[in-house]
Amino acid sequence: MIPRPDPTLETLVLNMGPQHPSTHGVLRVVLKLDGEYVLEAHPVIGYGHRMHEKMGEVRNVSGFYANVGRMDYAGALSFGHGHVLAVERMLGIEVPPRAEYIRVITTELNRIASHLLWFGAFLLDLGAFTPILYSFDDREYILDLLEHVTGARLTFSYFRVGGVNRDLDERFIQGTRVFIRRMRSRFEVYHKLVTGNVIFRKRVEGVGVISPDMIRKYGATGPVARGSGIPYDIRRVEPYSVYSEFDFDIPTFPEGDCFARYRVRLAEMEQSLRIVEQALDRLPDGPVMVEKVPKKLKLGPGEVYQAVEAARGELGYYLVGDGTDVPYRLKIRPPSYSNLSLLNELAEGVLLADLVAIMGSLDLVIPEIDR
Amino acid sequence: MAVITPLLKGLAFTLKRFFSKPITYQYPEQKREPSERWRGLHRLKTENGQLKCVACGLCEAVCPAKVITVEAKETPDGRRFPNRFVVEVTRCIFCGYCQEACPKDAIELTRNYEFCGYTREEFHMTRDVLARN
């Protein structure tokens, strides 16, 4: 129940959002406060609801594909990856290896870009203004690379059922290699500037501790789960695409506090760089698109669930087809939705200022929650 | 003291950056070059002064935002051409499907990313406007 203001009580009901800068979008959290302490925190979602699931039921596959990048603007390619994989699994389309490698390279670069955005925004929430300028500098390199191959900076619309839209070129490959070298040296700067900073450590260490039980109870995934010591990563537990061919670690930290989640994401960026490097080394030649993709994709009858590891956790597409080219049902399981749902239990008894740190460490993307 | 040292460290880094070259563009004096594949404002391509478009309507069919309207007409010598071709640019999502679907390579998304106007009607771009873009 969302609390209502009651003048007879000592508690204060406060609206945080929907325009609060640290909710990163149109998320409203109704707080019940006792002084500076939070008693209850009720997220109110739906301000960014755009009927994406319904649109999935009235449009054909390619028409809906333009939507998926708009759900998670920070990591659009993962959302596209899940969607095309689900459709391909339903239709039994075998994608050329080069196309899958390209998908992995671009998705992992996009994951780094998403984590860099989070890195800057999280520290901005904590009152550190400067790091966002450095992380956006690095993110700009990735966006330039992705713009070079996809033609857009955030709404890529790059993958297609059966492959990818256009091939990589030499400039992208060389540029990515330069970027990998540059980014590796940048992590040292980040660690020196932020990770070792006492002020930052005091704000995040021991704050917002999520127990592994709570992770399981709410179905939280991604860096939030791995920050509580649960090594759950779809790329490892249910390998899709060509991820099983790469050598990479799943960084986990058992503490469960905001600092653990911070370290998971920083370590994950380094692992993503490793994946990109290996994929570039082994990039096979060949076509980037299946020869024959039917003009009208007849879905089903049948159903398929395809999960991928998006930047924020497990992203699932549940696709039900009834034999026409428009899906009967397209259910999307966004990671942030489950990650947000543990906020109420987590927020009990924390300071209001710490709640901002907790929400920042969950890395919420609101359009993806509201869909 | 424990708090002041990291502050100074951060300040030292900031001061170091103070002398390096800025990474920002001084827009609009200095313009950023978008990539070759950039999906910007639409253009109808011409060949020998004639539109390449044959008004087959594939772009209209594939458009997810349904912003393209095509009306076909035939010349006396039997050549099809778009009598009316409207793109509602304000509603376009710049996915580039029209460019991909076109069998005649007649529509393209240019590298123009800066377009503005005073009225909504200016963005209901008609055939001749699109050919000039």
Short mmCIF file of C-alpha atoms in Angstrom, two decimals:
data_model
loop_
_atom_site.label_atom_id
_atom_site.label_comp_id
_atom_site.label_asym_id
_atom_site.label_seq_id
_atom_site.Cartn_x
_atom_site.Cartn_y
_atom_site.Cartn_z
CA MET A 1 0.00 0.00 0.00
CA ILE A 2 1.28 3.43 -0.91
CA PRO A 3 1.30 5.50 2.27
CA ARG A 4 -0.81 8.63 2.49
CA PRO A 5 0.23 11.74 4.42
CA ASP A 6 -1.18 11.67 7.96
CA PRO A 7 -0.71 14.81 10.06
CA THR A 8 -1.41 12.96 13.31
CA LEU A 9 1.68 10.80 12.90
CA GLU A 10 5.31 11.65 13.43
CA THR A 11 6.26 10.27 10.07
CA LEU A 12 6.57 12.21 6.85
CA VAL A 13 5.40 10.96 3.49
CA LEU A 14 7.62 12.24 0.72
CA ASN A 15 7.48 11.90 -3.04
CA MET A 16 10.81 11.19 -4.64
CA GLY A 17 10.34 11.64 -8.34
CA PRO A 18 9.01 11.28 -10.97
CA GLN A 19 11.34 14.12 -11.88
CA HIS A 20 14.03 13.49 -9.30
CA PRO A 21 17.44 13.53 -10.96
CA SER A 22 18.73 10.46 -9.15
CA THR A 23 15.87 8.21 -10.27
CA HIS A 24 17.31 8.41 -13.81
CA GLY A 25 14.02 8.77 -15.56
CA VAL A 26 10.41 8.92 -14.60
CA LEU A 27 10.42 6.67 -11.56
CA ARG A 28 8.43 7.82 -8.57
CA VAL A 29 9.26 6.47 -5.13
CA VAL A 30 6.87 7.26 -2.29
CA LEU A 31 8.88 7.35 0.92
CA LYS A 32 7.70 7.16 4.49
CA LEU A 33 10.31 8.91 6.56
CA ASP A 34 11.05 9.13 10.23
CA GLY A 35 13.42 12.03 10.31
CA GLU A 36 16.25 11.14 7.97
CA TYR A 37 15.46 7.43 8.08
CA VAL A 38 13.39 5.61 5.52
CA LEU A 39 10.64 3.39 6.91
CA GLU A 40 9.06 2.38 3.63
CA ALA A 41 9.87 2.99 0.00
CA HIS A 42 7.21 2.25 -2.59
CA PRO A 43 8.26 2.48 -6.21
CA VAL A 44 5.42 3.71 -8.43
CA ILE A 45 6.10 2.73 -11.99
CA GLY A 46 4.32 3.22 -15.28
CA TYR A 47 5.10 6.83 -16.15
CA GLY A 48 7.11 5.70 -19.12
CA HIS A 49 4.69 3.01 -20.25
CA ARG A 50 4.63 2.89 -24.04
CA MET A 51 2.83 -0.41 -24.69
CA HIS A 52 5.85 -2.13 -26.16
CA GLU A 53 4.46 -5.59 -25.41
CA LYS A 54 1.16 -4.76 -27.05
CA MET A 55 2.97 -3.37 -30.06
CA GLY A 56 4.74 -6.71 -30.23
CA GLU A 57 1.36 -8.33 -30.70
CA VAL A 58 0.15 -6.08 -33.50
CA ARG A 59 3.29 -5.66 -35.56
CA ASN A 60 5.33 -8.14 -37.47
CA VAL A 61 8.80 -9.09 -36.31
CA SER A 62 10.83 -6.54 -38.24
CA GLY A 63 8.38 -3.80 -37.42
CA PHE A 64 8.69 -4.51 -33.73
CA TYR A 65 12.45 -4.79 -33.85
CA ALA A 66 12.69 -1.01 -34.15
CA ASN A 67 11.03 -0.85 -30.72
CA VAL A 68 13.39 -3.04 -28.72
CA GLY A 69 16.24 -0.54 -28.68
CA ARG A 70 13.88 2.05 -27.26
CA MET A 71 13.23 0.03 -24.13
CA ASP A 72 16.78 0.10 -22.85
CA TYR A 73 18.41 3.15 -24.33
CA ALA A 74 21.72 2.45 -22.60
CA GLY A 75 22.17 -1.13 -23.82
CA ALA A 76 19.98 -1.33 -26.90
CA LEU A 77 21.93 -4.06 -28.68
CA SER A 78 21.37 -6.68 -25.94
CA PHE A 79 17.66 -6.12 -26.28
CA GLY A 80 17.91 -6.56 -30.01
CA HIS A 81 20.02 -9.66 -29.59
CA GLY A 82 17.41 -11.36 -27.42
CA HIS A 83 14.64 -10.52 -29.83
CA VAL A 84 16.30 -11.83 -32.98
CA LEU A 85 17.55 -14.94 -31.15
CA ALA A 86 14.03 -15.75 -29.99
CA VAL A 87 12.63 -15.40 -33.49
CA GLU A 88 15.48 -17.37 -35.03
CA ARG A 89 14.98 -20.17 -32.53
CA MET A 90 11.32 -20.33 -33.34
CA LEU A 91 11.94 -20.41 -37.08
CA GLY A 92 15.01 -22.64 -36.84
CA ILE A 93 17.26 -20.21 -38.69
CA GLU A 94 20.98 -20.92 -38.49
CA VAL A 95 22.92 -17.67 -38.46
CA PRO A 96 26.32 -17.43 -40.22
CA PRO A 97 29.22 -17.48 -37.73
CA ARG A 98 30.51 -14.09 -38.80
CA ALA A 99 27.15 -12.52 -38.04
CA GLU A 100 27.11 -14.05 -34.55
CA TYR A 101 30.62 -12.80 -33.88
CA ILE A 102 29.65 -9.33 -35.00
CA ARG A 103 26.64 -9.48 -32.72
CA VAL A 104 28.81 -10.45 -29.77
CA ILE A 105 31.43 -7.76 -30.48
CA THR A 106 28.89 -4.96 -30.80
CA THR A 107 26.80 -6.16 -27.85
CA GLU A 108 29.81 -6.33 -25.56
CA LEU A 109 30.94 -2.87 -26.63
CA ASN A 110 27.44 -1.70 -25.89
CA ARG A 111 27.61 -3.33 -22.45
CA ILE A 112 30.78 -1.38 -21.69
CA ALA A 113 29.08 1.82 -22.87
CA SER A 114 26.12 1.05 -20.61
CA HIS A 115 28.34 0.41 -17.59
CA LEU A 116 30.29 3.59 -18.29
CA LEU A 117 27.05 5.53 -18.32
CA TRP A 118 26.13 3.88 -15.04
CA PHE A 119 29.56 4.61 -13.59
CA GLY A 120 29.19 8.31 -14.26
CA ALA A 121 25.57 8.52 -13.18
CA PHE A 122 26.12 6.53 -9.99
CA LEU A 123 28.96 8.78 -8.87
CA LEU A 124 26.91 11.80 -9.86
CA ASP A 125 24.22 10.56 -7.48
CA LEU A 126 26.81 10.33 -4.76
CA GLY A 127 27.87 13.91 -5.37
CA ALA A 128 31.02 13.31 -7.40
CA PHE A 129 30.58 15.37 -10.51
CA THR A 130 33.86 14.91 -12.36
CA PRO A 131 33.96 11.14 -13.06
CA ILE A 132 30.99 11.33 -15.42
CA LEU A 133 33.03 13.58 -17.70
CA TYR A 134 35.81 11.01 -17.93
CA SER A 135 33.50 8.06 -18.36
CA PHE A 136 31.53 9.90 -21.05
CA ASP A 137 34.78 10.59 -22.85
CA ASP A 138 35.41 6.84 -23.05
CA ARG A 139 31.79 6.09 -23.83
CA GLU A 140 31.98 8.51 -26.72
CA TYR A 141 34.66 6.33 -28.32
CA ILE A 142 32.32 3.33 -28.21
CA LEU A 143 29.38 5.30 -29.52
CA ASP A 144 31.52 6.57 -32.39
CA LEU A 145 32.54 3.00 -33.23
CA LEU A 146 28.98 1.75 -33.06
CA GLU A 147 27.74 4.72 -35.05
CA HIS A 148 30.27 3.85 -37.69
CA VAL A 149 28.82 0.36 -38.22
CA THR A 150 25.16 0.80 -37.30
CA GLY A 151 24.42 4.37 -38.39
CA ALA A 152 23.01 5.56 -35.09
CA ARG A 153 24.33 6.32 -31.65
CA LEU A 154 21.71 4.78 -29.37
CA THR A 155 18.82 3.37 -31.38
CA PHE A 156 20.94 1.08 -33.46
CA SER A 157 18.37 -1.15 -35.27
CA TYR A 158 21.36 -3.21 -36.37
CA PHE A 159 20.54 -6.90 -36.01
CA ARG A 160 18.19 -8.65 -38.38
CA VAL A 161 16.52 -12.03 -38.23
CA GLY A 162 19.15 -14.16 -39.92
CA GLY A 163 22.17 -11.95 -39.39
CA VAL A 164 23.12 -8.32 -39.13
CA ASN A 165 22.30 -5.35 -41.28
CA ARG A 166 25.75 -4.49 -42.61
CA ASP A 167 29.23 -5.91 -42.32
CA LEU A 168 32.03 -4.58 -40.14
CA ASP A 169 34.82 -2.80 -41.92
CA GLU A 170 38.54 -2.48 -41.31
CA ARG A 171 38.17 0.93 -39.73
CA PHE A 172 35.87 -0.43 -37.04
CA ILE A 173 38.20 -3.35 -36.29
CA GLN A 174 41.28 -1.13 -36.01
CA GLY A 175 39.35 1.45 -34.02
CA THR A 176 38.14 -1.19 -31.60
CA ARG A 177 41.66 -2.48 -31.06
CA VAL A 178 42.83 1.04 -30.29
CA PHE A 179 39.90 1.48 -27.95
CA ILE A 180 40.66 -1.75 -26.06
CA ARG A 181 44.21 -0.57 -25.40
CA ARG A 182 43.02 2.85 -24.33
CA MET A 183 40.25 1.52 -22.09
CA ARG A 184 42.61 -0.81 -20.22
CA SER A 185 44.73 2.15 -19.18
CA ARG A 186 41.62 4.09 -18.23
CA PHE A 187 40.56 1.52 -15.64
CA GLU A 188 43.69 2.40 -13.67
CA VAL A 189 42.57 6.01 -13.66
CA TYR A 190 39.12 5.01 -12.47
CA HIS A 191 40.49 2.85 -9.68
CA LYS A 192 42.93 5.52 -8.59
CA LEU A 193 40.41 8.30 -8.74
CA VAL A 194 37.28 6.61 -7.44
CA THR A 195 37.71 3.08 -6.08
CA GLY A 196 40.41 4.07 -3.62
CA ASN A 197 38.70 7.28 -2.63
CA VAL A 198 37.85 7.33 1.10
CA ILE A 199 34.85 9.62 0.68
CA PHE A 200 33.36 7.30 -1.92
CA ARG A 201 34.10 4.19 0.13
CA LYS A 202 32.35 5.67 3.16
CA ARG A 203 29.22 6.26 1.09
CA VAL A 204 29.01 2.77 -0.37
CA GLU A 205 30.70 0.20 1.87
CA GLY A 206 28.19 -1.69 3.96
CA VAL A 207 25.29 0.29 2.47
CA GLY A 208 22.33 -1.54 0.99
CA VAL A 209 23.45 -5.08 1.75
CA ILE A 210 21.40 -7.58 -0.26
CA SER A 211 21.53 -11.15 0.99
CA PRO A 212 21.62 -14.03 -1.51
CA ASP A 213 18.21 -15.14 -0.15
CA MET A 214 16.73 -11.80 -1.07
CA ILE A 215 18.20 -12.06 -4.57
CA ARG A 216 16.46 -15.40 -5.03
CA LYS A 217 13.22 -14.17 -3.51
CA TYR A 218 12.89 -11.25 -5.91
CA GLY A 219 14.55 -12.84 -8.93
CA ALA A 220 17.20 -10.17 -9.18
CA THR A 221 19.85 -10.86 -11.79
CA GLY A 222 22.87 -9.33 -13.38
CA PRO A 223 25.46 -7.32 -11.48
CA VAL A 224 23.03 -7.03 -8.56
CA ALA A 225 23.01 -10.83 -8.09
CA ARG A 226 26.72 -11.15 -8.75
CA GLY A 227 27.40 -8.43 -6.21
CA SER A 228 25.79 -10.72 -3.63
CA GLY A 229 28.01 -13.64 -4.52
CA ILE A 230 25.65 -15.48 -6.87
CA PRO A 231 27.57 -16.36 -10.06
CA TYR A 232 24.49 -16.18 -12.26
CA ASP A 233 25.21 -15.02 -15.77
CA ILE A 234 23.16 -16.23 -18.74
CA ARG A 235 26.27 -16.13 -20.90
CA ARG A 236 27.66 -18.89 -18.69
CA VAL A 237 24.70 -20.85 -17.29
CA GLU A 238 22.69 -20.98 -20.54
CA PRO A 239 25.18 -20.08 -23.26
CA TYR A 240 23.58 -18.54 -26.31
CA SER A 241 25.07 -17.18 -29.51
CA VAL A 242 28.83 -17.97 -29.57
CA TYR A 243 29.61 -17.10 -25.95
CA SER A 244 30.65 -20.65 -25.13
CA GLU A 245 33.67 -20.19 -27.41
CA PHE A 246 35.20 -17.39 -25.39
CA ASP A 247 37.32 -17.44 -22.31
CA PHE A 248 36.02 -14.99 -19.75
CA ASP A 249 35.30 -14.84 -16.02
CA ILE A 250 32.08 -14.04 -14.22
CA PRO A 251 33.19 -11.57 -11.55
CA THR A 252 31.36 -12.03 -8.26
CA PHE A 253 31.77 -10.32 -4.92
CA PRO A 254 30.14 -11.79 -1.85
CA GLU A 255 29.59 -8.62 0.23
CA GLY A 256 26.27 -7.62 -1.33
CA ASP A 257 26.68 -3.91 -0.67
CA CYS A 258 26.78 -1.02 -3.11
CA PHE A 259 30.54 -1.25 -3.29
CA ALA A 260 30.39 -4.90 -4.34
CA ARG A 261 27.99 -4.01 -7.14
CA TYR A 262 30.30 -1.21 -8.17
CA ARG A 263 33.27 -3.56 -8.33
CA VAL A 264 31.28 -6.20 -10.26
CA ARG A 265 30.51 -3.71 -12.99
CA LEU A 266 34.04 -2.43 -13.26
CA ALA A 267 35.37 -6.01 -13.43
CA GLU A 268 32.70 -6.87 -15.97
CA MET A 269 33.85 -4.14 -18.32
CA GLU A 270 37.33 -5.67 -18.31
CA GLN A 271 35.85 -9.09 -19.08
CA SER A 272 33.81 -7.59 -21.91
CA LEU A 273 37.02 -6.17 -23.33
CA ARG A 274 38.50 -9.65 -23.20
CA ILE A 275 35.54 -11.07 -25.11
CA VAL A 276 35.75 -8.35 -27.75
CA GLU A 277 39.47 -8.92 -28.16
CA GLN A 278 39.07 -12.69 -28.60
CA ALA A 279 36.17 -12.23 -31.00
CA LEU A 280 38.17 -9.80 -33.13
CA ASP A 281 41.08 -12.21 -33.26
CA ARG A 282 38.91 -15.09 -34.36
CA LEU A 283 36.45 -13.17 -36.51
CA PRO A 284 35.55 -15.62 -39.30
CA ASP A 285 35.01 -14.59 -42.89
CA GLY A 286 31.81 -15.19 -44.75
CA PRO A 287 28.39 -13.71 -45.16
CA VAL A 288 26.71 -11.68 -42.43
CA MET A 289 23.20 -12.64 -43.43
CA VAL A 290 21.45 -15.91 -44.13
CA GLU A 291 20.87 -16.37 -47.85
CA LYS A 292 17.19 -17.01 -47.77
CA VAL A 293 15.05 -15.32 -45.18
CA PRO A 294 11.38 -15.57 -46.07
CA LYS A 295 9.73 -12.23 -46.70
CA LYS A 296 6.92 -13.14 -44.35
CA LEU A 297 8.18 -14.77 -41.16
CA LYS A 298 5.51 -17.28 -40.16
CA LEU A 299 5.78 -17.71 -36.42
CA GLY A 300 4.72 -20.97 -34.92
CA PRO A 301 2.41 -22.36 -33.90
CA GLY A 302 4.56 -22.77 -30.83
CA GLU A 303 6.33 -20.90 -28.09
CA VAL A 304 9.88 -20.04 -27.28
CA TYR A 305 11.70 -18.44 -24.35
CA GLN A 306 15.04 -16.88 -25.04
CA ALA A 307 17.10 -15.26 -22.30
CA VAL A 308 20.16 -13.14 -22.83
CA GLU A 309 22.45 -11.33 -20.44
CA ALA A 310 21.73 -7.64 -20.87
CA ALA A 311 23.83 -5.01 -19.15
CA ARG A 312 21.50 -5.07 -16.17
CA GLY A 313 20.76 -8.77 -15.91
CA GLU A 314 18.63 -11.48 -17.38
CA LEU A 315 16.49 -10.29 -20.25
CA GLY A 316 13.91 -12.76 -21.46
CA TYR A 317 11.69 -12.83 -24.52
CA TYR A 318 8.74 -15.18 -24.37
CA LEU A 319 7.35 -15.48 -27.85
CA VAL A 320 4.13 -17.27 -28.71
CA GLY A 321 3.28 -17.70 -32.34
CA ASP A 322 0.00 -18.84 -33.90
CA GLY A 323 1.13 -19.38 -37.48
CA THR A 324 0.84 -15.80 -38.68
CA ASP A 325 3.66 -13.31 -39.10
CA VAL A 326 2.51 -11.33 -36.06
CA PRO A 327 3.26 -12.91 -32.67
CA TYR A 328 0.28 -13.97 -30.59
CA ARG A 329 2.06 -12.82 -27.46
CA LEU A 330 5.42 -11.27 -26.79
CA LYS A 331 6.26 -11.12 -23.11
CA ILE A 332 9.41 -9.27 -22.17
CA ARG A 333 11.15 -9.94 -18.89
CA PRO A 334 13.28 -6.88 -18.27
CA PRO A 335 16.05 -7.16 -15.69
CA SER A 336 15.53 -3.82 -13.96
CA TYR A 337 11.95 -4.67 -13.03
CA SER A 338 13.01 -7.48 -10.71
CA ASN A 339 16.02 -5.54 -9.49
CA LEU A 340 13.77 -2.64 -8.52
CA SER A 341 11.24 -4.82 -6.71
CA LEU A 342 13.66 -5.52 -3.87
CA LEU A 343 13.93 -1.82 -3.10
CA ASN A 344 11.16 -1.73 -0.51
CA GLU A 345 12.69 -4.44 1.64
CA LEU A 346 16.16 -3.06 1.14
CA ALA A 347 15.27 0.52 1.98
CA GLU A 348 13.87 -0.22 5.42
CA GLY A 349 15.84 1.71 8.03
CA VAL A 350 18.42 3.28 5.74
CA LEU A 351 19.23 6.96 5.57
CA LEU A 352 17.57 8.93 2.79
CA ALA A 353 20.99 9.81 1.36
CA ASP A 354 21.90 6.12 1.30
CA LEU A 355 18.72 5.30 -0.58
CA VAL A 356 20.06 7.40 -3.44
CA ALA A 357 23.26 5.35 -3.38
CA ILE A 358 21.25 2.10 -3.32
CA MET A 359 19.06 3.10 -6.23
CA GLY A 360 22.11 4.19 -8.16
CA SER A 361 23.85 0.90 -7.52
CA LEU A 362 20.85 -1.06 -8.85
CA ASP A 363 21.39 0.64 -12.24
CA LEU A 364 17.75 1.22 -13.14
CA VAL A 365 16.63 2.06 -16.64
CA ILE A 366 13.04 3.18 -16.33
CA PRO A 367 11.70 2.71 -19.89
CA GLU A 368 12.73 -0.89 -19.63
CA ILE A 369 10.75 -1.34 -16.39
CA ASP A 370 7.66 0.39 -17.74
CA ARG A 371 7.95 -0.95 -21.28
CA MET B 1 43.49 14.18 6.83
CA ALA B 2 42.17 10.89 5.56
CA VAL B 3 39.49 12.80 3.71
CA ILE B 4 41.69 15.60 2.39
CA THR B 5 44.26 13.40 0.62
CA PRO B 6 41.80 11.89 -1.89
CA LEU B 7 40.38 15.35 -2.49
CA LEU B 8 43.82 16.65 -3.38
CA LYS B 9 44.50 13.59 -5.52
CA GLY B 10 41.36 14.22 -7.52
CA LEU B 11 42.23 17.88 -7.83
CA ALA B 12 45.69 17.00 -9.11
CA PHE B 13 44.14 14.83 -11.80
CA THR B 14 41.76 17.59 -12.75
CA LEU B 15 44.62 20.07 -12.99
CA LYS B 16 46.54 17.67 -15.20
CA ARG B 17 43.58 17.48 -17.57
CA PHE B 18 43.40 21.25 -17.54
CA PHE B 19 46.33 21.41 -19.93
CA SER B 20 45.26 18.66 -22.33
CA LYS B 21 43.31 19.26 -25.51
CA PRO B 22 39.53 19.54 -25.03
CA ILE B 23 37.52 16.62 -26.37
CA THR B 24 34.39 18.63 -27.05
CA TYR B 25 33.21 20.20 -30.29
CA GLN B 26 32.42 23.90 -30.43
CA TYR B 27 29.06 23.31 -32.10
CA PRO B 28 27.69 24.97 -34.26
CA GLU B 29 30.91 26.66 -35.40
CA GLN B 30 32.70 23.34 -35.46
CA LYS B 31 30.58 20.51 -36.78
CA ARG B 32 30.86 16.85 -36.03
CA GLU B 33 31.10 14.55 -39.03
CA PRO B 34 28.55 11.77 -38.73
CA SER B 35 29.46 8.33 -40.02
CA GLU B 36 28.94 7.23 -43.61
CA ARG B 37 26.05 5.05 -42.52
CA TRP B 38 24.37 7.77 -40.50
CA ARG B 39 20.60 7.70 -40.72
CA GLY B 40 19.49 11.31 -40.96
CA LEU B 41 17.00 13.23 -43.03
CA HIS B 42 15.38 11.42 -45.96
CA ARG B 43 16.11 12.11 -49.59
CA LEU B 44 14.55 10.85 -52.79
CA LYS B 45 17.32 10.17 -55.25
CA THR B 46 17.20 11.35 -58.82
CA GLU B 47 18.78 10.04 -61.98
CA ASN B 48 19.12 12.27 -65.07
CA GLY B 49 16.75 14.72 -63.48
CA GLN B 50 14.09 12.07 -62.89
CA LEU B 51 13.14 10.45 -59.61
CA LYS B 52 14.38 6.89 -59.30
CA CYS B 53 11.26 6.00 -57.32
CA VAL B 54 8.69 3.85 -59.10
CA ALA B 55 6.10 4.12 -56.31
CA CYS B 56 6.01 0.41 -55.56
CA GLY B 57 5.01 1.12 -51.97
CA LEU B 58 7.48 -1.25 -50.29
CA CYS B 59 8.83 1.51 -48.05
CA GLU B 60 5.30 2.41 -47.07
CA ALA B 61 4.61 -1.22 -46.19
CA VAL B 62 7.78 -1.78 -44.16
CA CYS B 63 7.77 1.49 -42.23
CA PRO B 64 7.22 0.65 -38.54
CA ALA B 65 6.04 4.15 -37.66
CA LYS B 66 3.80 4.40 -40.75
CA VAL B 67 5.05 7.82 -41.73
CA ILE B 68 5.38 7.25 -45.47
CA THR B 69 2.50 7.77 -47.90
CA VAL B 70 2.95 6.93 -51.58
CA GLU B 71 0.49 7.47 -54.37
CA ALA B 72 1.47 6.01 -57.72
CA LYS B 73 0.71 7.43 -61.15
CA GLU B 74 1.77 6.52 -64.65
CA THR B 75 3.23 8.74 -67.33
CA PRO B 76 1.69 8.47 -70.82
CA ASP B 77 4.62 6.27 -71.87
CA GLY B 78 3.85 3.83 -69.07
CA ARG B 79 6.48 4.74 -66.49
CA ARG B 80 5.36 4.66 -62.88
CA PHE B 81 6.23 7.57 -60.66
CA PRO B 82 5.11 8.81 -57.23
CA ASN B 83 2.38 11.37 -57.74
CA ARG B 84 2.43 12.01 -54.03
CA PHE B 85 5.18 10.97 -51.65
CA VAL B 86 4.99 12.28 -48.09
CA VAL B 87 7.27 11.53 -45.16
CA GLU B 88 6.15 12.83 -41.79
CA VAL B 89 9.62 13.45 -40.50
CA THR B 90 8.56 14.41 -36.98
CA ARG B 91 7.12 10.92 -36.44
CA CYS B 92 9.93 9.06 -38.19
CA ILE B 93 12.09 6.86 -35.96
CA PHE B 94 15.04 6.75 -38.38
CA CYS B 95 15.34 2.99 -38.43
CA GLY B 96 16.42 2.95 -42.08
CA TYR B 97 14.04 0.16 -43.14
CA CYS B 98 12.75 2.19 -46.10
CA GLN B 99 16.26 2.52 -47.48
CA GLU B 100 16.79 -1.23 -47.06
CA ALA B 101 13.47 -2.23 -48.57
CA CYS B 102 13.78 -0.06 -51.67
CA PRO B 103 14.48 -2.22 -54.74
CA LYS B 104 15.43 0.81 -56.86
CA ASP B 105 17.77 2.45 -54.35
CA ALA B 106 15.53 5.49 -54.64
CA ILE B 107 15.21 6.62 -51.01
CA GLU B 108 18.10 7.17 -48.67
CA LEU B 109 18.71 8.58 -45.23
CA THR B 110 21.28 11.31 -45.60
CA ARG B 111 23.94 12.40 -43.16
CA ASN B 112 22.02 15.56 -42.38
CA TYR B 113 21.32 15.52 -38.65
CA GLU B 114 20.41 19.16 -38.19
CA PHE B 115 17.04 20.09 -39.58
CA CYS B 116 14.55 22.43 -38.06
CA GLY B 117 11.44 24.36 -38.93
CA TYR B 118 8.85 26.67 -37.51
CA THR B 119 5.70 24.70 -38.23
CA ARG B 120 4.64 21.09 -38.15
CA GLU B 121 3.66 21.28 -41.81
CA GLU B 122 7.25 21.90 -42.81
CA PHE B 123 8.05 18.40 -41.64
CA HIS B 124 5.36 16.75 -43.73
CA MET B 125 7.92 16.57 -46.48
CA THR B 126 6.48 16.10 -49.93
CA ARG B 127 8.05 14.56 -53.01
CA ASP B 128 9.73 17.69 -54.33
CA VAL B 129 11.02 18.72 -50.91
CA LEU B 130 12.47 15.26 -50.36
CA ALA B 131 14.18 15.34 -53.73
CA ARG B 132 15.90 18.59 -52.81
CA ASN B 133 17.10 17.40 -49.37
#
